[in-house]
PDB file of C-alpha atoms in Angstrom:
ATOM      1  CA  MET A  10     112.076  90.948 119.951  1.00  0.00           C
ATOM      2  CA  THR A  11     114.438  93.150 117.936  1.00  0.00           C
ATOM      3  CA  THR A  12     115.613  95.445 120.724  1.00  0.00           C
ATOM      4  CA  ASN A  13     119.352  94.834 120.516  1.00  0.00           C
ATOM      5  CA  ASN A  14     119.706  93.969 116.848  1.00  0.00           C
ATOM      6  CA  TRP A  15     120.307  97.592 115.871  1.00  0.00           C
ATOM      7  CA  PRO A  16     123.388  99.500 116.943  1.00  0.00           C
ATOM      8  CA  THR A  17     123.040 102.723 118.888  1.00  0.00           C
ATOM      9  CA  GLY A  18     124.017 105.751 116.832  1.00  0.00           C
ATOM     10  CA  GLN A  19     122.659 104.506 113.496  1.00  0.00           C
ATOM     11  CA  TRP A  20     119.198 104.851 111.931  1.00  0.00           C
ATOM     12  CA  THR A  21     117.628 101.484 111.110  1.00  0.00           C
ATOM     13  CA  THR A  22     115.979 102.824 107.925  1.00  0.00           C
ATOM     14  CA  ASN A  23     116.571 105.714 105.580  1.00  0.00           C
ATOM     15  CA  LEU A  24     114.442 108.842 105.540  1.00  0.00           C
ATOM     16  CA  PHE A  25     112.932 108.034 102.154  1.00  0.00           C
ATOM     17  CA  ASP A  26     112.107 104.373 102.862  1.00  0.00           C
ATOM     18  CA  CYS A  27     108.458 105.334 103.368  1.00  0.00           C
ATOM     19  CA  TRP A  28     107.109 102.565 101.133  1.00  0.00           C
ATOM     20  CA  ASP A  29     108.811  99.858 103.211  1.00  0.00           C
ATOM     21  CA  ASP A  30     105.531  99.947 105.141  1.00  0.00           C
ATOM     22  CA  SER A  31     102.952 101.164 102.619  1.00  0.00           C
ATOM     23  CA  SER A  32     100.016 101.173 105.063  1.00  0.00           C
ATOM     24  CA  LEU A  33     101.991 103.383 107.463  1.00  0.00           C
ATOM     25  CA  CYS A  34     102.939 105.676 104.585  1.00  0.00           C
ATOM     26  CA  VAL A  35      99.328 106.079 103.428  1.00  0.00           C
ATOM     27  CA  LYS A  36      98.057 106.588 106.990  1.00  0.00           C
ATOM     28  CA  THR A  37     100.724 109.222 107.657  1.00  0.00           C
ATOM     29  CA  CYS A  38     100.153 110.952 104.330  1.00  0.00           C
ATOM     30  CA  PHE A  39      96.432 111.421 104.989  1.00  0.00           C
ATOM     31  CA  CYS A  40      96.434 111.610 108.816  1.00  0.00           C
ATOM     32  CA  PRO A  41      99.923 112.635 109.986  1.00  0.00           C
ATOM     33  CA  CYS A  42      98.543 113.733 113.349  1.00  0.00           C
ATOM     34  CA  VAL A  43      97.529 110.151 114.172  1.00  0.00           C
ATOM     35  CA  THR A  44     100.995 108.766 113.490  1.00  0.00           C
ATOM     36  CA  ILE A  45     102.769 111.542 115.346  1.00  0.00           C
ATOM     37  CA  GLY A  46     100.370 111.016 118.254  1.00  0.00           C
ATOM     38  CA  GLU A  47     101.440 107.381 118.446  1.00  0.00           C
ATOM     39  CA  VAL A  48     105.126 108.329 118.320  1.00  0.00           C
ATOM     40  CA  VAL A  49     104.741 111.065 120.949  1.00  0.00           C
ATOM     41  CA  GLU A  50     102.933 108.754 123.386  1.00  0.00           C
ATOM     42  CA  ILE A  51     105.858 106.332 123.244  1.00  0.00           C
ATOM     43  CA  LEU A  52     108.561 109.001 123.490  1.00  0.00           C
ATOM     44  CA  ASP A  53     106.781 110.632 126.441  1.00  0.00           C
ATOM     45  CA  GLN A  54     106.388 107.186 128.051  1.00  0.00           C
ATOM     46  CA  GLY A  55     102.618 107.529 128.302  1.00  0.00           C
ATOM     47  CA  THR A  56     102.554 110.925 130.019  1.00  0.00           C
ATOM     48  CA  THR A  57     101.124 112.425 126.826  1.00  0.00           C
ATOM     49  CA  SER A  58      98.260 110.410 125.368  1.00  0.00           C
ATOM     50  CA  LYS A  59      98.061 109.634 121.669  1.00  0.00           C
ATOM     51  CA  GLY A  60      94.809 111.615 121.433  1.00  0.00           C
ATOM     52  CA  HIS A  61      96.211 114.684 123.170  1.00  0.00           C
ATOM     53  CA  ALA A  62      99.361 114.636 121.027  1.00  0.00           C
ATOM     54  CA  CYS A  63      97.258 114.173 117.889  1.00  0.00           C
ATOM     55  CA  LEU A  64      95.069 117.179 118.730  1.00  0.00           C
ATOM     56  CA  LEU A  65      98.053 119.342 119.590  1.00  0.00           C
ATOM     57  CA  ALA A  66      99.828 118.411 116.352  1.00  0.00           C
ATOM     58  CA  TYR A  67      96.649 119.184 114.399  1.00  0.00           C
ATOM     59  CA  ALA A  68      96.180 122.543 116.132  1.00  0.00           C
ATOM     60  CA  MET A  69      99.794 123.546 115.535  1.00  0.00           C
ATOM     61  CA  GLY A  70      99.547 122.402 111.922  1.00  0.00           C
ATOM     62  CA  THR A  71      96.515 124.615 111.297  1.00  0.00           C
ATOM     63  CA  ILE A  72      98.559 127.672 112.234  1.00  0.00           C
ATOM     64  CA  GLN A  73     101.559 126.461 110.212  1.00  0.00           C
ATOM     65  CA  CYS A  74     103.610 125.577 113.309  1.00  0.00           C
ATOM     66  CA  GLY A  75     103.352 121.785 113.206  1.00  0.00           C
ATOM     67  CA  TRP A  76     107.004 121.548 112.223  1.00  0.00           C
ATOM     68  CA  ILE A  77     107.994 122.882 115.671  1.00  0.00           C
ATOM     69  CA  TYR A  78     106.185 119.989 117.356  1.00  0.00           C
ATOM     70  CA  GLY A  79     107.614 117.469 114.895  1.00  0.00           C
ATOM     71  CA  ARG A  80     111.143 118.796 115.322  1.00  0.00           C
ATOM     72  CA  ARG A  81     110.923 118.537 119.111  1.00  0.00           C
ATOM     73  CA  TYR A  82     110.025 114.861 119.064  1.00  0.00           C
ATOM     74  CA  ARG A  83     112.431 113.956 116.275  1.00  0.00           C
ATOM     75  CA  ARG A  84     115.211 115.442 118.388  1.00  0.00           C
ATOM     76  CA  LYS A  85     113.969 113.528 121.442  1.00  0.00           C
ATOM     77  CA  LEU A  86     114.033 110.229 119.508  1.00  0.00           C
ATOM     78  CA  ARG A  87     117.538 110.969 118.245  1.00  0.00           C
ATOM     79  CA  GLU A  88     118.760 111.721 121.766  1.00  0.00           C
ATOM     80  CA  ILE A  89     117.295 108.491 123.190  1.00  0.00           C
ATOM     81  CA  PHE A  90     119.024 106.307 120.595  1.00  0.00           C
ATOM     82  CA  LYS A  91     122.007 108.629 119.974  1.00  0.00           C
ATOM     83  CA  LEU A  92     121.113 108.953 116.298  1.00  0.00           C
ATOM     84  CA  PRO A  93     122.781 111.444 113.963  1.00  0.00           C
ATOM     85  CA  GLU A  94     120.918 114.487 112.717  1.00  0.00           C
ATOM     86  CA  ALA A  95     121.027 113.131 109.181  1.00  0.00           C
ATOM     87  CA  PRO A  96     120.577 113.218 106.279  1.00  0.00           C
ATOM     88  CA  TYR A  97     119.227 116.712 107.003  1.00  0.00           C
ATOM     89  CA  SER A  98     118.566 118.830 110.072  1.00  0.00           C
ATOM     90  CA  ASP A  99     115.543 118.081 112.248  1.00  0.00           C
ATOM     91  CA  THR A 100     114.087 121.455 111.274  1.00  0.00           C
ATOM     92  CA  LEU A 101     114.412 120.846 107.536  1.00  0.00           C
ATOM     93  CA  ILE A 102     112.913 117.355 107.781  1.00  0.00           C
ATOM     94  CA  SER A 103     110.026 118.588 109.941  1.00  0.00           C
ATOM     95  CA  CYS A 104     109.323 121.478 107.553  1.00  0.00           C
ATOM     96  CA  CYS A 105     109.849 119.913 104.143  1.00  0.00           C
ATOM     97  CA  CYS A 106     109.684 116.129 104.554  1.00  0.00           C
ATOM     98  CA  CYS A 107     107.349 115.773 107.515  1.00  0.00           C
ATOM     99  CA  VAL A 108     105.547 112.648 106.274  1.00  0.00           C
ATOM    100  CA  CYS A 109     108.833 110.890 105.510  1.00  0.00           C
ATOM    101  CA  GLY A 110     110.278 111.995 108.859  1.00  0.00           C
ATOM    102  CA  ILE A 111     107.276 110.828 110.885  1.00  0.00           C
ATOM    103  CA  CYS A 112     107.287 107.474 109.064  1.00  0.00           C
ATOM    104  CA  GLN A 113     111.011 107.068 109.757  1.00  0.00           C
ATOM    105  CA  GLU A 114     110.509 107.822 113.464  1.00  0.00           C
ATOM    106  CA  TYR A 115     107.655 105.296 113.679  1.00  0.00           C
ATOM    107  CA  ARG A 116     109.742 102.640 111.893  1.00  0.00           C
ATOM    108  CA  GLU A 117     112.690 103.379 114.179  1.00  0.00           C
ATOM    109  CA  LEU A 118     110.613 102.732 117.290  1.00  0.00           C
ATOM    110  CA  LYS A 119     109.135  99.578 115.759  1.00  0.00           C
ATOM    111  CA  ASN A 120     112.535  98.240 114.642  1.00  0.00           C
ATOM    112  CA  ARG A 121     113.902  98.790 118.140  1.00  0.00           C
ATOM    113  CA  GLY A 122     111.192  96.730 119.814  1.00  0.00           C
ATOM    114  CA  THR A 123     108.327  99.149 120.465  1.00  0.00           C
ATOM    115  CA  ASP A 124     105.035  99.122 118.561  1.00  0.00           C
ATOM    116  CA  PRO A 125     103.692 102.703 118.589  1.00  0.00           C
ATOM    117  CA  ALA A 126     100.235 101.472 117.542  1.00  0.00           C
ATOM    118  CA  LEU A 127      99.887  99.677 120.912  1.00  0.00           C
ATOM    119  CA  GLY A 128     100.502 102.832 122.927  1.00  0.00           C
ATOM    120  CA  TRP A 129     102.750 103.015 125.983  1.00  0.00           C
ATOM    121  CA  GLU A 130     100.656 100.797 128.276  1.00  0.00           C
ATOM    122  CA  GLY A 131     100.174  98.211 125.524  1.00  0.00           C
ATOM    123  CA  ASN A 132     103.931  98.022 125.030  1.00  0.00           C
ATOM    124  CA  VAL A 133     104.575  97.719 128.770  1.00  0.00           C
ATOM    125  CA  GLU A 134     102.164  94.756 128.863  1.00  0.00           C
ATOM    126  CA  LYS A 135     103.828  93.233 125.777  1.00  0.00           C
ATOM    127  CA  TRP A 136     107.290  93.571 127.337  1.00  0.00           C
ATOM    128  CA  LYS A 137     106.064  91.910 130.547  1.00  0.00           C
ATOM    129  CA  ARG A 138     104.597  88.983 128.563  1.00  0.00           C
ATOM    130  CA  GLU A 139     107.878  88.626 126.654  1.00  0.00           C
ATOM    131  CA  GLY A 140     109.903  88.790 129.860  1.00  0.00           C
ATOM    132  CA  VAL A 141     111.721  91.966 128.872  1.00  0.00           C
ATOM    133  CA  THR A 142     113.368  93.360 131.993  1.00  0.00           C
ATOM    134  CA  VAL A 143     114.886  96.415 130.313  1.00  0.00           C
ATOM    135  CA  PRO A 144     112.458  98.102 127.894  1.00  0.00           C
ATOM    136  CA  PRO A 145     113.809  99.341 124.532  1.00  0.00           C
ATOM    137  CA  ILE A 146     112.961 102.917 125.519  1.00  0.00           C
ATOM    138  CA  PRO A 147     114.841 104.164 128.617  1.00  0.00           C
ATOM    139  CA  THR A 148     112.248 104.721 131.347  1.00  0.00           C
ATOM    140  CA  SER A 149     114.319 107.071 133.438  1.00  0.00           C
ATOM    141  CA  ALA A 150     113.109 110.630 133.905  1.00  0.00           C
ATOM    142  CA  MET A 151     116.721 111.713 133.383  1.00  0.00           C
ATOM    143  CA  ILE A 152     116.392 111.886 129.578  1.00  0.00           C
ATOM    144  CA  ARG A 153     117.493 115.265 128.287  1.00  0.00           C
TER     145      ARG A 153
END
C-alpha cells in the first residue's frame, strides 16, 4: 500500500501527466462524469454515490456549470492532503483543463492508497483485508 510514500503538501503527479494512465485519460475524455463520480464518492466517504455524483456532474455540465462542481471537489481533495493550488487556480483548471484536472485528482487518490474505481465501500473492505487501521482518507466529519 502506498499511503505514506507521498509527502503531505505535494501533488504526486503533474496536471498534464494524463497519459501516465492512458485508459483513465481516454475514459475521462469521453465520459468525464464517470471519473468525477468515482472521485466524489471517495471524497464524500460514500455519502454521495458514484451514480448520483455522475448524474449531477452531467446535469451541471449541460447547463455549462460543471466547472463549479469540479472546482468544489478539487478544493476538497487539496484540503484533505494539504496540496497547493497549483499550477493554476482550481477555477481555471475546472474551466479550461477539466479532463486533465479530473485525471490528476483520480491519480492522486490512487497514489495515496485509494482506488476510486472500487468505490468507498470497496476501499473500506480492501483496507480491512490489508490490515490498514488508519485509512488514507481522513474519516472524520471534521473536514472543512
